[in-house]
Amino acid sequence: MLDVLSIAIRNLSRRALRNALTVSGLAIFVLIFILVSSLTTTMQRSLEESVSDLGGEIMVWDESAFVPFLSTIPEDYTRTMQNISNVRNVVPQITGVSRIDSEDLRLTIGINPAYIHRLYTYTMIEGVMINNNDSSAAVGVLFADFLGKHVDQNITINDWELTVSGIYRTDTWIDNAVIVPFLIAQEIFSLEERTSVIILTVSDPVEIDMVISAIKKELPNVGVYKSQEAADRLAPLIDSITWISLALFAIAGIACFFGITNVVMTSVFERTREIGIMKALGAKGTDIVKIITYESAALGLFGGVLGCSISILLLGSGLLIPITSTTSIRIPVHPDIFLYGLGFSMAISILASLYPVWKAVRVRPNEVLRFG
Amino acid sequence: MDRALILRAVDLSKTYSVGKIHVPVLNKINLELERGDLAAIQGPSGSGKTTLLNMLGGLDTPTSGEVWIERLNIALMKERELSRIRCRKIGFVFQFYNLIPNMSALYNVELPMIFAGTSKHKRRQKALSLLKTVGLADKLSNCPHELSAGEQQRIAVARALANDPALVLMDEPTGNLDKENTTNIISLIRELNNARAQTFVLTTHDPMITECAQKKLTLHHGKITQGFKDA
Ligand SMILES: Nc1ncnc2c1ncn2[C@@H]1O[C@H](COP(=O)(O)OP(=O)(O)OP(=O)(O)O)[C@@H](O)[C@H]1O
Ligand SMILES: [Mg+2]
């Protein structure tokens, strides 16, 4: 078997340029495969992450309070939750109902300013979102219109006086609320060391149920809820990314397939005479099959290894893809993908040689030996 | 049983068809060779010598008739069994040598042994000794295009002997050789023929070869006759 392999290698070295071109073609296929699949997994991940950042994925509150507004739980539950694996962000949030200026039963949200952009999407109509723990407040656009509030004016919550830093729009119910720093909210609503709810985001959406049961185990007397609707809404987008990348592989793979069939076919035709001689010298059909299959498998292997090496260089040197205008992320490299790339490269080469092999096995010695 | 039957052709016929024209090349040939025979076949160009050798060596299938190698009728064999016979029983020297280009002389001689599954070490030893026998020990790493016609022919002889075949078929094995090399090949053939009782069938126009053959056959108009006629 190894001897037949050595014949295959001899043959390959004979058409060095042509085989080098074939190998490069395969390498490009492998490169496309690795880059596109790393890219799509990265995009899917970051999409899922951004979604989970937006709405939070798990909400923890005191169930006996009937509604989250009335719930209060100890703030240091956050520390317990932080230690659960796969938990990314743990954000305590106060939702308080109180008198704001002259209006009764208005909603105030108290949240650490650093986390606002992770839990809510908003646009500023006027001024800026609260960005420190000073006595400032951002007012929802509907409520601001109702009260006729503008930036730098004062607003009174439960007799606390705050300055309006800006007016936001979310197109959700919180356009009727006011957002203040968490620490201020604790004082306004007399919730020292306590919070209304805790919102968690999970690093891997698949792990969400694990995280929920871990929280329930650690903190048996709280209610734990999943809010995944946003992620579900993204599913079709993620699906179409997957399909597009699959179509890309299929096209590149088919192109490679025909390219290699062509190359192997040509080399079989060129060697018809040689194959005839080998048969006359006692080569079995399986010997011929092996010689040609090993050749294509070797092409596939070299192409795969080359493609993997180039992509390791590219990805390893820190290829970044921009996610937004200000942030880029590095494409993470999963070792599996290289094995797949190598496997595909070899599979395509071997499949592509099936027809040429069939042709070669049918060569009759008497047809080629007559002439010099 | 020393004088065993090695090769027998019974009513062997071959007709080539080109379009609607049928050319009968061999017409009911009967032939028997025993172990240790050395037969020379003479005949004018186009008389069908190569065609006959191809039939006897299992490279082509007869239109009708039988070819027996030892106890097997190869005319009825499938390609699969045939390849085994070609590998183990028959050595072939083609009229146009047919060495594999881009493979060294040594590798060309090793090739039949690769197909026979001989171990690398044994293979190398055997190929080296055969190359020495044909006087090309110094050219073993040359590729066919780096060898003269006569040298290529000698490599082809060495290759035919690689698997110690019971039957060696040589199509004009000395056609391109000078006197000295012809003598070398002839003494090699005689030696193998004597020492190992290998059976040889040669086609030739060379009187030096026909002289040493025990069986002299002539192929003419598709028929084989004992003895030589002048062509
Ligand atoms: N594949 C083929 N198709 C048609 N006719 C063929 C074919 N092969 C050989 N022939 C014919 O068969 C006849 C015998 O050819 P063959 O090669 O056996 O002659 P030969 O005796 O070996 O001649 P030479 O001494 O020149 O080598 C020739 O007339 C040739 O034209
Ligand atoms: Mg001839």
mmCIF file of N, CA and C in Angstrom, chain B residues 56-123:
data_model
loop_
_atom_site.group_PDB
_atom_site.id
_atom_site.type_symbol
_atom_site.label_atom_id
_atom_site.label_comp_id
_atom_site.label_asym_id
_atom_site.label_seq_id
_atom_site.Cartn_x
_atom_site.Cartn_y
_atom_site.Cartn_z
ATOM 1 N N LEU B 56 -1.325 -14.540 -26.137
ATOM 2 C CA LEU B 56 -0.684 -15.535 -25.268
ATOM 3 C C LEU B 56 -0.425 -14.952 -23.876
ATOM 4 N N GLY B 57 -0.184 -13.653 -23.825
ATOM 5 C CA GLY B 57 0.143 -13.029 -22.537
ATOM 6 C C GLY B 57 -1.066 -12.458 -21.817
ATOM 7 N N GLY B 58 -2.256 -12.670 -22.360
ATOM 8 C CA GLY B 58 -3.452 -12.189 -21.668
ATOM 9 C C GLY B 58 -3.615 -10.684 -21.725
ATOM 10 N N LEU B 59 -3.013 -10.033 -22.720
ATOM 11 C CA LEU B 59 -3.193 -8.582 -22.844
ATOM 12 C C LEU B 59 -4.369 -8.256 -23.752
ATOM 13 N N ASP B 60 -4.785 -9.248 -24.515
ATOM 14 C CA ASP B 60 -5.892 -9.021 -25.438
ATOM 15 C C ASP B 60 -6.707 -10.304 -25.454
ATOM 16 N N THR B 61 -7.982 -10.193 -25.790
ATOM 17 C CA THR B 61 -8.812 -11.400 -25.790
ATOM 18 C C THR B 61 -9.006 -11.877 -27.227
ATOM 19 N N PRO B 62 -8.863 -13.201 -27.438
ATOM 20 C CA PRO B 62 -9.023 -13.742 -28.789
ATOM 21 C C PRO B 62 -10.483 -13.656 -29.256
ATOM 22 N N THR B 63 -10.669 -13.637 -30.573
ATOM 23 C CA THR B 63 -12.021 -13.667 -31.116
ATOM 24 C C THR B 63 -12.634 -15.047 -30.880
ATOM 25 N N SER B 64 -11.814 -16.072 -31.051
ATOM 26 C CA SER B 64 -12.266 -17.421 -30.678
ATOM 27 C C SER B 64 -11.033 -18.258 -30.353
ATOM 28 N N GLY B 65 -11.267 -19.412 -29.756
ATOM 29 C CA GLY B 65 -10.158 -20.283 -29.412
ATOM 30 C C GLY B 65 -9.777 -20.169 -27.943
ATOM 31 N N GLU B 66 -8.779 -20.955 -27.556
ATOM 32 C CA GLU B 66 -8.393 -21.041 -26.152
ATOM 33 C C GLU B 66 -6.902 -20.757 -25.990
ATOM 34 N N VAL B 67 -6.560 -20.195 -24.863
ATOM 35 C CA VAL B 67 -5.154 -20.057 -24.491
ATOM 36 C C VAL B 67 -5.004 -20.615 -23.088
ATOM 37 N N TRP B 68 -4.233 -21.665 -22.973
ATOM 38 C CA TRP B 68 -4.031 -22.281 -21.658
ATOM 39 C C TRP B 68 -2.658 -21.916 -21.134
ATOM 40 N N ILE B 69 -2.627 -21.358 -19.925
ATOM 41 C CA ILE B 69 -1.353 -21.159 -19.250
ATOM 42 C C ILE B 69 -1.365 -22.138 -18.090
ATOM 43 N N GLU B 70 -0.440 -23.089 -18.115
ATOM 44 C CA GLU B 70 -0.496 -24.210 -17.185
ATOM 45 C C GLU B 70 -1.901 -24.812 -17.249
ATOM 46 N N ARG B 71 -2.677 -24.751 -16.154
ATOM 47 C CA ARG B 71 -3.979 -25.408 -16.244
ATOM 48 C C ARG B 71 -5.164 -24.443 -16.360
ATOM 49 N N LEU B 72 -4.866 -23.214 -16.748
ATOM 50 C CA LEU B 72 -5.950 -22.230 -16.789
ATOM 51 C C LEU B 72 -6.167 -21.696 -18.198
ATOM 52 N N ASN B 73 -7.420 -21.639 -18.586
ATOM 53 C CA ASN B 73 -7.748 -21.069 -19.894
ATOM 54 C C ASN B 73 -7.957 -19.563 -19.734
ATOM 55 N N ILE B 74 -6.963 -18.797 -20.120
ATOM 56 C CA ILE B 74 -7.053 -17.350 -19.863
ATOM 57 C C ILE B 74 -7.972 -16.644 -20.858
ATOM 58 N N ALA B 75 -8.349 -17.321 -21.917
ATOM 59 C CA ALA B 75 -9.250 -16.700 -22.889
ATOM 60 C C ALA B 75 -10.622 -16.415 -22.260
ATOM 61 N N LEU B 76 -10.934 -17.155 -21.207
ATOM 62 C CA LEU B 76 -12.247 -16.986 -20.583
ATOM 63 C C LEU B 76 -12.180 -16.150 -19.306
ATOM 64 N N MET B 77 -10.994 -15.686 -18.977
ATOM 65 C CA MET B 77 -10.829 -15.065 -17.661
ATOM 66 C C MET B 77 -11.351 -13.644 -17.599
ATOM 67 N N LYS B 78 -11.801 -13.291 -16.407
ATOM 68 C CA LYS B 78 -12.166 -11.898 -16.148
ATOM 69 C C LYS B 78 -10.882 -11.091 -15.917
ATOM 70 N N GLU B 79 -10.968 -9.813 -16.129
ATOM 71 C CA GLU B 79 -9.834 -8.908 -15.973
ATOM 72 C C GLU B 79 -9.123 -9.106 -14.628
ATOM 73 N N ARG B 80 -9.936 -9.337 -13.590
ATOM 74 C CA ARG B 80 -9.416 -9.476 -12.238
ATOM 75 C C ARG B 80 -8.458 -10.661 -12.083
ATOM 76 N N GLU B 81 -8.893 -11.816 -12.617
ATOM 77 C CA GLU B 81 -8.046 -13.015 -12.532
ATOM 78 C C GLU B 81 -6.860 -12.877 -13.482
ATOM 79 N N LEU B 82 -7.142 -12.245 -14.614
ATOM 80 C CA LEU B 82 -6.123 -12.055 -15.631
ATOM 81 C C LEU B 82 -4.939 -11.254 -15.081
ATOM 82 N N SER B 83 -5.244 -10.228 -14.276
ATOM 83 C CA SER B 83 -4.168 -9.381 -13.757
ATOM 84 C C SER B 83 -3.245 -10.198 -12.855
ATOM 85 N N ARG B 84 -3.818 -11.180 -12.180
ATOM 86 C CA ARG B 84 -3.020 -12.046 -11.327
ATOM 87 C C ARG B 84 -2.077 -12.916 -12.153
ATOM 88 N N ILE B 85 -2.608 -13.470 -13.225
ATOM 89 C CA ILE B 85 -1.795 -14.293 -14.140
ATOM 90 C C ILE B 85 -0.665 -13.443 -14.726
ATOM 91 N N ARG B 86 -1.024 -12.242 -15.200
ATOM 92 C CA ARG B 86 -0.013 -11.373 -15.816
ATOM 93 C C ARG B 86 1.084 -11.039 -14.823
ATOM 94 N N CYS B 87 0.672 -10.888 -13.583
ATOM 95 C CA CYS B 87 1.616 -10.489 -12.547
ATOM 96 C C CYS B 87 2.559 -11.637 -12.180
ATOM 97 N N ARG B 88 1.998 -12.831 -11.984
ATOM 98 C CA ARG B 88 2.769 -13.931 -11.398
ATOM 99 C C ARG B 88 3.393 -14.855 -12.432
ATOM 100 N N LYS B 89 2.712 -15.066 -13.567
ATOM 101 C CA LYS B 89 3.103 -16.141 -14.467
ATOM 102 C C LYS B 89 3.839 -15.649 -15.704
ATOM 103 N N ILE B 90 3.584 -14.389 -16.060
ATOM 104 C CA ILE B 90 4.057 -13.945 -17.369
ATOM 105 C C ILE B 90 4.965 -12.725 -17.251
ATOM 106 N N GLY B 91 6.062 -12.768 -18.003
ATOM 107 C CA GLY B 91 6.887 -11.574 -18.137
ATOM 108 C C GLY B 91 6.786 -11.116 -19.574
ATOM 109 N N PHE B 92 6.668 -9.830 -19.769
ATOM 110 C CA PHE B 92 6.427 -9.340 -21.120
ATOM 111 C C PHE B 92 7.460 -8.283 -21.485
ATOM 112 N N VAL B 93 8.103 -8.440 -22.641
ATOM 113 C CA VAL B 93 8.930 -7.356 -23.182
ATOM 114 C C VAL B 93 8.214 -6.846 -24.418
ATOM 115 N N PHE B 94 7.785 -5.580 -24.363
ATOM 116 C CA PHE B 94 7.001 -5.042 -25.465
ATOM 117 C C PHE B 94 7.916 -4.629 -26.604
ATOM 118 N N GLN B 95 7.350 -4.632 -27.786
ATOM 119 C CA GLN B 95 8.125 -4.251 -28.957
ATOM 120 C C GLN B 95 8.676 -2.831 -28.800
ATOM 121 N N PHE B 96 7.885 -1.971 -28.182
ATOM 122 C CA PHE B 96 8.349 -0.585 -27.986
ATOM 123 C C PHE B 96 8.685 -0.326 -26.513
ATOM 124 N N TYR B 97 9.196 -1.334 -25.868
ATOM 125 C CA TYR B 97 9.683 -1.339 -24.462
ATOM 126 C C TYR B 97 8.647 -0.860 -23.455
ATOM 127 N N ASN B 98 8.012 0.301 -23.735
ATOM 128 C CA ASN B 98 6.995 0.781 -22.819
ATOM 129 C C ASN B 98 7.461 0.867 -21.371
ATOM 130 N N LEU B 99 8.555 1.555 -21.175
ATOM 131 C CA LEU B 99 8.949 1.865 -19.795
ATOM 132 C C LEU B 99 8.082 3.023 -19.316
ATOM 133 N N ILE B 100 7.968 3.159 -18.001
ATOM 134 C CA ILE B 100 7.169 4.267 -17.486
ATOM 135 C C ILE B 100 8.063 5.515 -17.457
ATOM 136 N N PRO B 101 7.657 6.557 -18.170
ATOM 137 C CA PRO B 101 8.493 7.759 -18.206
ATOM 138 C C PRO B 101 8.570 8.380 -16.799
ATOM 139 N N ASN B 102 9.598 9.126 -16.562
ATOM 140 C CA ASN B 102 9.767 9.797 -15.278
ATOM 141 C C ASN B 102 9.905 8.865 -14.080
ATOM 142 N N MET B 103 10.136 7.585 -14.363
ATOM 143 C CA MET B 103 10.477 6.691 -13.268
ATOM 144 C C MET B 103 11.856 6.137 -13.585
ATOM 145 N N SER B 104 12.698 6.043 -12.568
ATOM 146 C CA SER B 104 14.068 5.588 -12.796
ATOM 147 C C SER B 104 14.066 4.157 -13.318
ATOM 148 N N ALA B 105 15.185 3.758 -13.900
ATOM 149 C CA ALA B 105 15.343 2.392 -14.380
ATOM 150 C C ALA B 105 15.071 1.412 -13.253
ATOM 151 N N LEU B 106 15.645 1.725 -12.090
ATOM 152 C CA LEU B 106 15.480 0.843 -10.938
ATOM 153 C C LEU B 106 14.002 0.684 -10.595
ATOM 154 N N TYR B 107 13.309 1.811 -10.575
ATOM 155 C CA TYR B 107 11.894 1.773 -10.180
ATOM 156 C C TYR B 107 11.063 1.041 -11.215
ATOM 157 N N ASN B 108 11.417 1.225 -12.494
ATOM 158 C CA ASN B 108 10.714 0.507 -13.552
ATOM 159 C C ASN B 108 10.834 -0.998 -13.359
ATOM 160 N N VAL B 109 12.021 -1.443 -12.956
ATOM 161 C CA VAL B 109 12.222 -2.876 -12.774
ATOM 162 C C VAL B 109 11.499 -3.354 -11.512
ATOM 163 N N GLU B 110 11.402 -2.467 -10.523
ATOM 164 C CA GLU B 110 10.722 -2.850 -9.276
ATOM 165 C C GLU B 110 9.207 -2.949 -9.434
ATOM 166 N N LEU B 111 8.682 -2.199 -10.417
ATOM 167 C CA LEU B 111 7.231 -2.039 -10.525
ATOM 168 C C LEU B 111 6.423 -3.348 -10.504
ATOM 169 N N PRO B 112 6.785 -4.355 -11.335
ATOM 170 C CA PRO B 112 5.990 -5.595 -11.295
ATOM 171 C C PRO B 112 6.024 -6.236 -9.910
ATOM 172 N N MET B 113 7.110 -6.022 -9.185
ATOM 173 C CA MET B 113 7.223 -6.629 -7.855
ATOM 174 C C MET B 113 6.357 -5.871 -6.851
ATOM 175 N N ILE B 114 6.177 -4.561 -7.097
ATOM 176 C CA ILE B 114 5.246 -3.807 -6.252
ATOM 177 C C ILE B 114 3.847 -4.393 -6.399
ATOM 178 N N PHE B 115 3.454 -4.655 -7.655
ATOM 179 C CA PHE B 115 2.113 -5.199 -7.878
ATOM 180 C C PHE B 115 1.989 -6.614 -7.331
ATOM 181 N N ALA B 116 3.130 -7.308 -7.239
ATOM 182 C CA ALA B 116 3.090 -8.666 -6.693
ATOM 183 C C ALA B 116 3.152 -8.653 -5.166
ATOM 184 N N GLY B 117 3.410 -7.487 -4.588
ATOM 185 C CA GLY B 117 3.444 -7.375 -3.128
ATOM 186 C C GLY B 117 4.764 -7.823 -2.519
ATOM 187 N N THR B 118 5.837 -7.794 -3.284
ATOM 188 C CA THR B 118 7.151 -8.169 -2.755
ATOM 189 C C THR B 118 7.634 -7.088 -1.777
ATOM 190 N N SER B 119 8.347 -7.514 -0.735
ATOM 191 C CA SER B 119 8.794 -6.545 0.262
ATOM 192 C C SER B 119 9.847 -5.616 -0.350
ATOM 193 N N LYS B 120 9.951 -4.443 0.232
ATOM 194 C CA LYS B 120 10.797 -3.413 -0.334
ATOM 195 C C LYS B 120 12.252 -3.886 -0.472
ATOM 196 N N HIS B 121 12.722 -4.534 0.568
ATOM 197 C CA HIS B 121 14.111 -4.962 0.592
ATOM 198 C C HIS B 121 14.398 -5.980 -0.515
ATOM 199 N N LYS B 122 13.539 -7.003 -0.576
ATOM 200 C CA LYS B 122 13.698 -8.055 -1.575
ATOM 201 C C LYS B 122 13.631 -7.477 -2.973
ATOM 202 N N ARG B 123 12.693 -6.549 -3.141
ATOM 203 C CA ARG B 123 12.443 -5.918 -4.409
ATOM 204 C C ARG B 123 13.688 -5.210 -4.915
#
